[in-house]
Amino acid sequence: MPTQRLTAEQITTAALDLMDSDGLAAVSMRGLAQRLGVGTMTLYGYYRSREELLDAVVDAATAGAANHRDPGRTGSEPVDELTELFTALHRTLSEHPALYRIRMSRPFLSPGVLRLCDRALGQLRRAGLDDAAAVGGYRTLYLFTLGCVTYASQDAADTRSALGALPSGDFPHLSALAPTMVATAGSRDEFATGLATLLTAILGTTG
């Protein structure tokens, strides 16, 4: 058992801070122990491996999104609940891009992530969707959110350069819309618009 005065929350918070500042590859049990000022074996008293630690970081971060409640929100319909839920997830992943990089290497199946899934499914069922539509709706919303975060991580200068190099005669629409595509790529407004469009389509199936 751990002997240092250290909590699991302190460890996951420090690991997330390290990911944000130095990248996912920088997170090791030894490096994190140095950051916390403890021996490496102390961390192994909490987490058996780096992978288990990363799962705990993901769990803590996504649990925060799943439990988020906007005190200024007035609506309580499924569309309001789902908008808040996926907006909170998008914000969390945008603020901590290493989280979705972990997702690209293995599925998120920790309790914190599954709590978010459960809350979303509950609202979709509350809206009157049958089982298949609720599951499909959740996956559509989740994958859209992940995709927006991934797209936003692209370098705008690289995108601008690639689009600018296209011959306008062969790519007339991309050439004409390139400035708008670069300016809006990955923005929160673009995410909000897309989320609202998806929710209208998904919830509209209930008639």
PDB file of N, CA, C and O in Angstrom, residues 42-103:
ATOM      1  N   THR A  42       6.382   4.421  -5.148  1.00  0.00           N
ATOM      2  CA  THR A  42       5.188   4.962  -4.499  1.00  0.00           C
ATOM      3  C   THR A  42       4.013   4.972  -5.478  1.00  0.00           C
ATOM      4  O   THR A  42       2.887   4.606  -5.125  1.00  0.00           O
ATOM      5  N   LEU A  43       4.282   5.359  -6.723  1.00  0.00           N
ATOM      6  CA  LEU A  43       3.216   5.389  -7.721  1.00  0.00           C
ATOM      7  C   LEU A  43       2.707   3.996  -8.042  1.00  0.00           C
ATOM      8  O   LEU A  43       1.516   3.805  -8.304  1.00  0.00           O
ATOM      9  N   TYR A  44       3.604   3.023  -8.014  1.00  0.00           N
ATOM     10  CA  TYR A  44       3.177   1.647  -8.291  1.00  0.00           C
ATOM     11  C   TYR A  44       2.276   1.115  -7.180  1.00  0.00           C
ATOM     12  O   TYR A  44       1.593   0.103  -7.349  1.00  0.00           O
ATOM     13  N   GLY A  45       2.270   1.778  -6.038  1.00  0.00           N
ATOM     14  CA  GLY A  45       1.331   1.404  -4.987  1.00  0.00           C
ATOM     15  C   GLY A  45      -0.092   1.822  -5.308  1.00  0.00           C
ATOM     16  O   GLY A  45      -1.043   1.293  -4.728  1.00  0.00           O
ATOM     17  N   TYR A  46      -0.205   2.771  -6.242  1.00  0.00           N
ATOM     18  CA  TYR A  46      -1.527   3.236  -6.669  1.00  0.00           C
ATOM     19  C   TYR A  46      -1.940   2.639  -8.008  1.00  0.00           C
ATOM     20  O   TYR A  46      -3.101   2.291  -8.208  1.00  0.00           O
ATOM     21  N   TYR A  47      -0.978   2.559  -8.928  1.00  0.00           N
ATOM     22  CA  TYR A  47      -1.265   2.078 -10.283  1.00  0.00           C
ATOM     23  C   TYR A  47      -0.204   1.054 -10.675  1.00  0.00           C
ATOM     24  O   TYR A  47       0.991   1.301 -10.546  1.00  0.00           O
ATOM     25  N   ARG A  48      -0.657  -0.077 -11.185  1.00  0.00           N
ATOM     26  CA  ARG A  48       0.257  -1.186 -11.467  1.00  0.00           C
ATOM     27  C   ARG A  48       1.097  -0.963 -12.719  1.00  0.00           C
ATOM     28  O   ARG A  48       2.118  -1.630 -12.905  1.00  0.00           O
ATOM     29  N   SER A  49       0.674  -0.033 -13.577  1.00  0.00           N
ATOM     30  CA  SER A  49       1.396   0.197 -14.823  1.00  0.00           C
ATOM     31  C   SER A  49       1.076   1.586 -15.349  1.00  0.00           C
ATOM     32  O   SER A  49       0.136   2.256 -14.884  1.00  0.00           O
ATOM     33  N   ARG A  50       1.837   2.017 -16.333  1.00  0.00           N
ATOM     34  CA  ARG A  50       1.575   3.296 -16.992  1.00  0.00           C
ATOM     35  C   ARG A  50       0.199   3.273 -17.642  1.00  0.00           C
ATOM     36  O   ARG A  50      -0.526   4.277 -17.606  1.00  0.00           O
ATOM     37  N   GLU A  51      -0.160   2.141 -18.249  1.00  0.00           N
ATOM     38  CA  GLU A  51      -1.457   2.033 -18.907  1.00  0.00           C
ATOM     39  C   GLU A  51      -2.603   2.212 -17.916  1.00  0.00           C
ATOM     40  O   GLU A  51      -3.607   2.867 -18.213  1.00  0.00           O
ATOM     41  N   GLU A  52      -2.452   1.641 -16.743  1.00  0.00           N
ATOM     42  CA  GLU A  52      -3.495   1.788 -15.725  1.00  0.00           C
ATOM     43  C   GLU A  52      -3.583   3.237 -15.259  1.00  0.00           C
ATOM     44  O   GLU A  52      -4.674   3.764 -15.014  1.00  0.00           O
ATOM     45  N   LEU A  53      -2.438   3.894 -15.161  1.00  0.00           N
ATOM     46  CA  LEU A  53      -2.417   5.312 -14.795  1.00  0.00           C
ATOM     47  C   LEU A  53      -3.128   6.148 -15.859  1.00  0.00           C
ATOM     48  O   LEU A  53      -3.946   7.015 -15.533  1.00  0.00           O
ATOM     49  N   LEU A  54      -2.835   5.888 -17.138  1.00  0.00           N
ATOM     50  CA  LEU A  54      -3.471   6.653 -18.213  1.00  0.00           C
ATOM     51  C   LEU A  54      -4.977   6.440 -18.216  1.00  0.00           C
ATOM     52  O   LEU A  54      -5.744   7.385 -18.450  1.00  0.00           O
ATOM     53  N   ASP A  55      -5.404   5.223 -17.949  1.00  0.00           N
ATOM     54  CA  ASP A  55      -6.844   4.959 -17.866  1.00  0.00           C
ATOM     55  C   ASP A  55      -7.468   5.783 -16.747  1.00  0.00           C
ATOM     56  O   ASP A  55      -8.591   6.294 -16.884  1.00  0.00           O
ATOM     57  N   ALA A  56      -6.760   5.906 -15.633  1.00  0.00           N
ATOM     58  CA  ALA A  56      -7.277   6.682 -14.505  1.00  0.00           C
ATOM     59  C   ALA A  56      -7.357   8.168 -14.846  1.00  0.00           C
ATOM     60  O   ALA A  56      -8.291   8.863 -14.430  1.00  0.00           O
ATOM     61  N   VAL A  57      -6.391   8.655 -15.612  1.00  0.00           N
ATOM     62  CA  VAL A  57      -6.408  10.055 -16.037  1.00  0.00           C
ATOM     63  C   VAL A  57      -7.614  10.310 -16.937  1.00  0.00           C
ATOM     64  O   VAL A  57      -8.353  11.287 -16.764  1.00  0.00           O
ATOM     65  N   VAL A  58      -7.821   9.433 -17.900  1.00  0.00           N
ATOM     66  CA  VAL A  58      -8.968   9.554 -18.801  1.00  0.00           C
ATOM     67  C   VAL A  58     -10.265   9.511 -18.007  1.00  0.00           C
ATOM     68  O   VAL A  58     -11.191  10.300 -18.227  1.00  0.00           O
ATOM     69  N   ASP A  59     -10.334   8.582 -17.066  1.00  0.00           N
ATOM     70  CA  ASP A  59     -11.542   8.413 -16.262  1.00  0.00           C
ATOM     71  C   ASP A  59     -11.865   9.680 -15.485  1.00  0.00           C
ATOM     72  O   ASP A  59     -13.008  10.149 -15.475  1.00  0.00           O
ATOM     73  N   ALA A  60     -10.852  10.257 -14.844  1.00  0.00           N
ATOM     74  CA  ALA A  60     -11.070  11.450 -14.032  1.00  0.00           C
ATOM     75  C   ALA A  60     -11.516  12.631 -14.898  1.00  0.00           C
ATOM     76  O   ALA A  60     -12.437  13.372 -14.534  1.00  0.00           O
ATOM     77  N   ALA A  61     -10.868  12.796 -16.043  1.00  0.00           N
ATOM     78  CA  ALA A  61     -11.193  13.931 -16.909  1.00  0.00           C
ATOM     79  C   ALA A  61     -12.587  13.815 -17.508  1.00  0.00           C
ATOM     80  O   ALA A  61     -13.354  14.784 -17.523  1.00  0.00           O
ATOM     81  N   THR A  62     -12.933  12.634 -18.002  1.00  0.00           N
ATOM     82  CA  THR A  62     -14.234  12.469 -18.637  1.00  0.00           C
ATOM     83  C   THR A  62     -15.372  12.399 -17.621  1.00  0.00           C
ATOM     84  O   THR A  62     -16.504  12.776 -17.922  1.00  0.00           O
ATOM     85  N   ALA A  63     -15.058  11.949 -16.416  1.00  0.00           N
ATOM     86  CA  ALA A  63     -16.078  11.966 -15.366  1.00  0.00           C
ATOM     87  C   ALA A  63     -16.491  13.399 -15.072  1.00  0.00           C
ATOM     88  O   ALA A  63     -17.666  13.675 -14.809  1.00  0.00           O
ATOM     89  N   GLY A  64     -15.530  14.307 -15.146  1.00  0.00           N
ATOM     90  CA  GLY A  64     -15.850  15.715 -14.946  1.00  0.00           C
ATOM     91  C   GLY A  64     -16.815  16.228 -16.002  1.00  0.00           C
ATOM     92  O   GLY A  64     -17.747  16.973 -15.695  1.00  0.00           O
ATOM     93  N   ALA A  65     -16.606  15.802 -17.247  1.00  0.00           N
ATOM     94  CA  ALA A  65     -17.525  16.199 -18.324  1.00  0.00           C
ATOM     95  C   ALA A  65     -18.897  15.573 -18.121  1.00  0.00           C
ATOM     96  O   ALA A  65     -19.933  16.217 -18.315  1.00  0.00           O
ATOM     97  N   ALA A  66     -18.916  14.304 -17.713  1.00  0.00           N
ATOM     98  CA  ALA A  66     -20.186  13.603 -17.530  1.00  0.00           C
ATOM     99  C   ALA A  66     -21.013  14.209 -16.411  1.00  0.00           C
ATOM    100  O   ALA A  66     -22.247  14.213 -16.457  1.00  0.00           O
ATOM    101  N   ASN A  67     -20.339  14.728 -15.396  1.00  0.00           N
ATOM    102  CA  ASN A  67     -21.048  15.267 -14.232  1.00  0.00           C
ATOM    103  C   ASN A  67     -21.258  16.773 -14.309  1.00  0.00           C
ATOM    104  O   ASN A  67     -21.816  17.368 -13.386  1.00  0.00           O
ATOM    105  N   HIS A  68     -20.796  17.387 -15.400  1.00  0.00           N
ATOM    106  CA  HIS A  68     -20.886  18.842 -15.511  1.00  0.00           C
ATOM    107  C   HIS A  68     -22.338  19.303 -15.556  1.00  0.00           C
ATOM    108  O   HIS A  68     -23.170  18.717 -16.248  1.00  0.00           O
ATOM    109  N   ARG A  69     -22.622  20.359 -14.819  1.00  0.00           N
ATOM    110  CA  ARG A  69     -23.936  20.992 -14.865  1.00  0.00           C
ATOM    111  C   ARG A  69     -23.730  22.501 -14.971  1.00  0.00           C
ATOM    112  O   ARG A  69     -23.046  23.101 -14.136  1.00  0.00           O
ATOM    113  N   ASP A  70     -24.301  23.094 -16.007  1.00  0.00           N
ATOM    114  CA  ASP A  70     -24.180  24.534 -16.203  1.00  0.00           C
ATOM    115  C   ASP A  70     -25.218  25.238 -15.334  1.00  0.00           C
ATOM    116  O   ASP A  70     -26.421  25.094 -15.560  1.00  0.00           O
ATOM    117  N   PRO A  71     -24.765  26.005 -14.335  1.00  0.00           N
ATOM    118  CA  PRO A  71     -25.736  26.657 -13.439  1.00  0.00           C
ATOM    119  C   PRO A  71     -26.599  27.688 -14.152  1.00  0.00           C
ATOM    120  O   PRO A  71     -27.671  28.041 -13.666  1.00  0.00           O
ATOM    121  N   GLY A  72     -26.151  28.150 -15.316  1.00  0.00           N
ATOM    122  CA  GLY A  72     -26.923  29.153 -16.047  1.00  0.00           C
ATOM    123  C   GLY A  72     -27.929  28.572 -17.013  1.00  0.00           C
ATOM    124  O   GLY A  72     -28.712  29.311 -17.615  1.00  0.00           O
ATOM    125  N   ARG A  73     -27.930  27.245 -17.159  1.00  0.00           N
ATOM    126  CA  ARG A  73     -28.849  26.637 -18.125  1.00  0.00           C
ATOM    127  C   ARG A  73     -30.260  26.601 -17.564  1.00  0.00           C
ATOM    128  O   ARG A  73     -30.487  26.239 -16.419  1.00  0.00           O
ATOM    129  N   THR A  74     -31.225  26.958 -18.412  1.00  0.00           N
ATOM    130  CA  THR A  74     -32.622  26.990 -17.964  1.00  0.00           C
ATOM    131  C   THR A  74     -33.422  25.802 -18.484  1.00  0.00           C
ATOM    132  O   THR A  74     -34.363  25.363 -17.832  1.00  0.00           O
ATOM    133  N   GLY A  75     -33.094  25.292 -19.667  1.00  0.00           N
ATOM    134  CA  GLY A  75     -33.846  24.181 -20.235  1.00  0.00           C
ATOM    135  C   GLY A  75     -33.446  22.850 -19.622  1.00  0.00           C
ATOM    136  O   GLY A  75     -32.315  22.671 -19.169  1.00  0.00           O
ATOM    137  N   SER A  76     -34.384  21.912 -19.605  1.00  0.00           N
ATOM    138  CA  SER A  76     -34.101  20.588 -19.051  1.00  0.00           C
ATOM    139  C   SER A  76     -34.587  19.473 -19.974  1.00  0.00           C
ATOM    140  O   SER A  76     -34.703  18.328 -19.551  1.00  0.00           O
ATOM    141  N   GLU A  77     -34.871  19.816 -21.227  1.00  0.00           N
ATOM    142  CA  GLU A  77     -35.298  18.820 -22.195  1.00  0.00           C
ATOM    143  C   GLU A  77     -34.088  17.996 -22.644  1.00  0.00           C
ATOM    144  O   GLU A  77     -32.939  18.417 -22.469  1.00  0.00           O
ATOM    145  N   PRO A  78     -34.325  16.826 -23.233  1.00  0.00           N
ATOM    146  CA  PRO A  78     -33.202  16.007 -23.708  1.00  0.00           C
ATOM    147  C   PRO A  78     -32.213  16.766 -24.588  1.00  0.00           C
ATOM    148  O   PRO A  78     -30.996  16.588 -24.468  1.00  0.00           O
ATOM    149  N   VAL A  79     -32.721  17.624 -25.459  1.00  0.00           N
ATOM    150  CA  VAL A  79     -31.819  18.374 -26.331  1.00  0.00           C
ATOM    151  C   VAL A  79     -30.900  19.282 -25.515  1.00  0.00           C
ATOM    152  O   VAL A  79     -29.717  19.454 -25.854  1.00  0.00           O
ATOM    153  N   ASP A  80     -31.414  19.845 -24.416  1.00  0.00           N
ATOM    154  CA  ASP A  80     -30.591  20.706 -23.558  1.00  0.00           C
ATOM    155  C   ASP A  80     -29.536  19.888 -22.827  1.00  0.00           C
ATOM    156  O   ASP A  80     -28.363  20.294 -22.729  1.00  0.00           O
ATOM    157  N   GLU A  81     -29.945  18.742 -22.309  1.00  0.00           N
ATOM    158  CA  GLU A  81     -29.030  17.876 -21.567  1.00  0.00           C
ATOM    159  C   GLU A  81     -27.919  17.349 -22.480  1.00  0.00           C
ATOM    160  O   GLU A  81     -26.741  17.319 -22.107  1.00  0.00           O
ATOM    161  N   LEU A  82     -28.292  16.927 -23.680  1.00  0.00           N
ATOM    162  CA  LEU A  82     -27.312  16.374 -24.610  1.00  0.00           C
ATOM    163  C   LEU A  82     -26.364  17.455 -25.126  1.00  0.00           C
ATOM    164  O   LEU A  82     -25.166  17.199 -25.304  1.00  0.00           O
ATOM    165  N   THR A  83     -26.888  18.646 -25.349  1.00  0.00           N
ATOM    166  CA  THR A  83     -26.033  19.754 -25.775  1.00  0.00           C
ATOM    167  C   THR A  83     -24.990  20.049 -24.703  1.00  0.00           C
ATOM    168  O   THR A  83     -23.797  20.206 -25.007  1.00  0.00           O
ATOM    169  N   GLU A  84     -25.423  20.119 -23.460  1.00  0.00           N
ATOM    170  CA  GLU A  84     -24.486  20.396 -22.371  1.00  0.00           C
ATOM    171  C   GLU A  84     -23.455  19.277 -22.226  1.00  0.00           C
ATOM    172  O   GLU A  84     -22.258  19.540 -22.056  1.00  0.00           O
ATOM    173  N   LEU A  85     -23.903  18.047 -22.328  1.00  0.00           N
ATOM    174  CA  LEU A  85     -23.019  16.904 -22.126  1.00  0.00           C
ATOM    175  C   LEU A  85     -21.909  16.865 -23.170  1.00  0.00           C
ATOM    176  O   LEU A  85     -20.719  16.759 -22.828  1.00  0.00           O
ATOM    177  N   PHE A  86     -22.283  16.951 -24.449  1.00  0.00           N
ATOM    178  CA  PHE A  86     -21.269  16.822 -25.495  1.00  0.00           C
ATOM    179  C   PHE A  86     -20.442  18.097 -25.648  1.00  0.00           C
ATOM    180  O   PHE A  86     -19.284  18.037 -26.076  1.00  0.00           O
ATOM    181  N   THR A  87     -20.993  19.232 -25.267  1.00  0.00           N
ATOM    182  CA  THR A  87     -20.194  20.456 -25.237  1.00  0.00           C
ATOM    183  C   THR A  87     -19.130  20.356 -24.159  1.00  0.00           C
ATOM    184  O   THR A  87     -17.971  20.769 -24.361  1.00  0.00           O
ATOM    185  N   ALA A  88     -19.489  19.795 -23.004  1.00  0.00           N
ATOM    186  CA  ALA A  88     -18.510  19.611 -21.928  1.00  0.00           C
ATOM    187  C   ALA A  88     -17.428  18.622 -22.338  1.00  0.00           C
ATOM    188  O   ALA A  88     -16.238  18.816 -22.042  1.00  0.00           O
ATOM    189  N   LEU A  89     -17.814  17.550 -23.036  1.00  0.00           N
ATOM    190  CA  LEU A  89     -16.825  16.587 -23.511  1.00  0.00           C
ATOM    191  C   LEU A  89     -15.893  17.229 -24.534  1.00  0.00           C
ATOM    192  O   LEU A  89     -14.667  17.044 -24.469  1.00  0.00           O
ATOM    193  N   HIS A  90     -16.449  17.984 -25.456  1.00  0.00           N
ATOM    194  CA  HIS A  90     -15.632  18.672 -26.466  1.00  0.00           C
ATOM    195  C   HIS A  90     -14.652  19.631 -25.805  1.00  0.00           C
ATOM    196  O   HIS A  90     -13.468  19.686 -26.191  1.00  0.00           O
ATOM    197  N   ARG A  91     -15.109  20.372 -24.813  1.00  0.00           N
ATOM    198  CA  ARG A  91     -14.242  21.314 -24.119  1.00  0.00           C
ATOM    199  C   ARG A  91     -13.113  20.579 -23.393  1.00  0.00           C
ATOM    200  O   ARG A  91     -11.943  20.984 -23.455  1.00  0.00           O
ATOM    201  N   THR A  92     -13.442  19.476 -22.724  1.00  0.00           N
ATOM    202  CA  THR A  92     -12.430  18.707 -21.998  1.00  0.00           C
ATOM    203  C   THR A  92     -11.363  18.162 -22.938  1.00  0.00           C
ATOM    204  O   THR A  92     -10.156  18.270 -22.682  1.00  0.00           O
ATOM    205  N   LEU A  93     -11.783  17.580 -24.047  1.00  0.00           N
ATOM    206  CA  LEU A  93     -10.832  17.006 -25.001  1.00  0.00           C
ATOM    207  C   LEU A  93     -10.019  18.089 -25.698  1.00  0.00           C
ATOM    208  O   LEU A  93      -8.845  17.882 -26.024  1.00  0.00           O
ATOM    209  N   SER A  94     -10.623  19.243 -25.942  1.00  0.00           N
ATOM    210  CA  SER A  94      -9.901  20.347 -26.580  1.00  0.00           C
ATOM    211  C   SER A  94      -8.837  20.921 -25.656  1.00  0.00           C
ATOM    212  O   SER A  94      -7.746  21.297 -26.102  1.00  0.00           O
ATOM    213  N   GLU A  95      -9.164  20.996 -24.372  1.00  0.00           N
ATOM    214  CA  GLU A  95      -8.218  21.537 -23.396  1.00  0.00           C
ATOM    215  C   GLU A  95      -7.094  20.558 -23.086  1.00  0.00           C
ATOM    216  O   GLU A  95      -6.003  20.961 -22.673  1.00  0.00           O
ATOM    217  N   HIS A  96      -7.351  19.269 -23.283  1.00  0.00           N
ATOM    218  CA  HIS A  96      -6.355  18.225 -22.985  1.00  0.00           C
ATOM    219  C   HIS A  96      -6.244  17.280 -24.185  1.00  0.00           C
ATOM    220  O   HIS A  96      -6.742  16.154 -24.153  1.00  0.00           O
ATOM    221  N   PRO A  97      -5.592  17.725 -25.266  1.00  0.00           N
ATOM    222  CA  PRO A  97      -5.558  16.935 -26.505  1.00  0.00           C
ATOM    223  C   PRO A  97      -4.918  15.565 -26.366  1.00  0.00           C
ATOM    224  O   PRO A  97      -5.196  14.673 -27.177  1.00  0.00           O
ATOM    225  N   ALA A  98      -4.089  15.357 -25.346  1.00  0.00           N
ATOM    226  CA  ALA A  98      -3.487  14.028 -25.163  1.00  0.00           C
ATOM    227  C   ALA A  98      -4.551  12.978 -24.872  1.00  0.00           C
ATOM    228  O   ALA A  98      -4.342  11.790 -25.149  1.00  0.00           O
ATOM    229  N   LEU A  99      -5.700  13.388 -24.349  1.00  0.00           N
ATOM    230  CA  LEU A  99      -6.748  12.421 -24.023  1.00  0.00           C
ATOM    231  C   LEU A  99      -7.268  11.712 -25.260  1.00  0.00           C
ATOM    232  O   LEU A  99      -7.461  10.495 -25.252  1.00  0.00           O
ATOM    233  N   TYR A 100      -7.495  12.465 -26.341  1.00  0.00           N
ATOM    234  CA  TYR A 100      -8.017  11.778 -27.518  1.00  0.00           C
ATOM    235  C   TYR A 100      -6.921  10.985 -28.220  1.00  0.00           C
ATOM    236  O   TYR A 100      -7.212  10.033 -28.950  1.00  0.00           O
ATOM    237  N   ARG A 101      -5.649  11.352 -27.975  1.00  0.00           N
ATOM    238  CA  ARG A 101      -4.565  10.528 -28.526  1.00  0.00           C
ATOM    239  C   ARG A 101      -4.531   9.165 -27.829  1.00  0.00           C
ATOM    240  O   ARG A 101      -4.236   8.143 -28.450  1.00  0.00           O
ATOM    241  N   ILE A 102      -4.841   9.168 -26.536  1.00  0.00           N
ATOM    242  CA  ILE A 102      -4.960   7.888 -25.831  1.00  0.00           C
ATOM    243  C   ILE A 102      -6.112   7.091 -26.446  1.00  0.00           C
ATOM    244  O   ILE A 102      -6.003   5.882 -26.663  1.00  0.00           O
ATOM    245  N   ARG A 103      -7.209   7.774 -26.740  1.00  0.00           N
ATOM    246  CA  ARG A 103      -8.374   7.103 -27.323  1.00  0.00           C
ATOM    247  C   ARG A 103      -8.039   6.454 -28.663  1.00  0.00           C
ATOM    248  O   ARG A 103      -8.576   5.405 -29.014  1.00  0.00           O
TER     249      ARG A 103
END
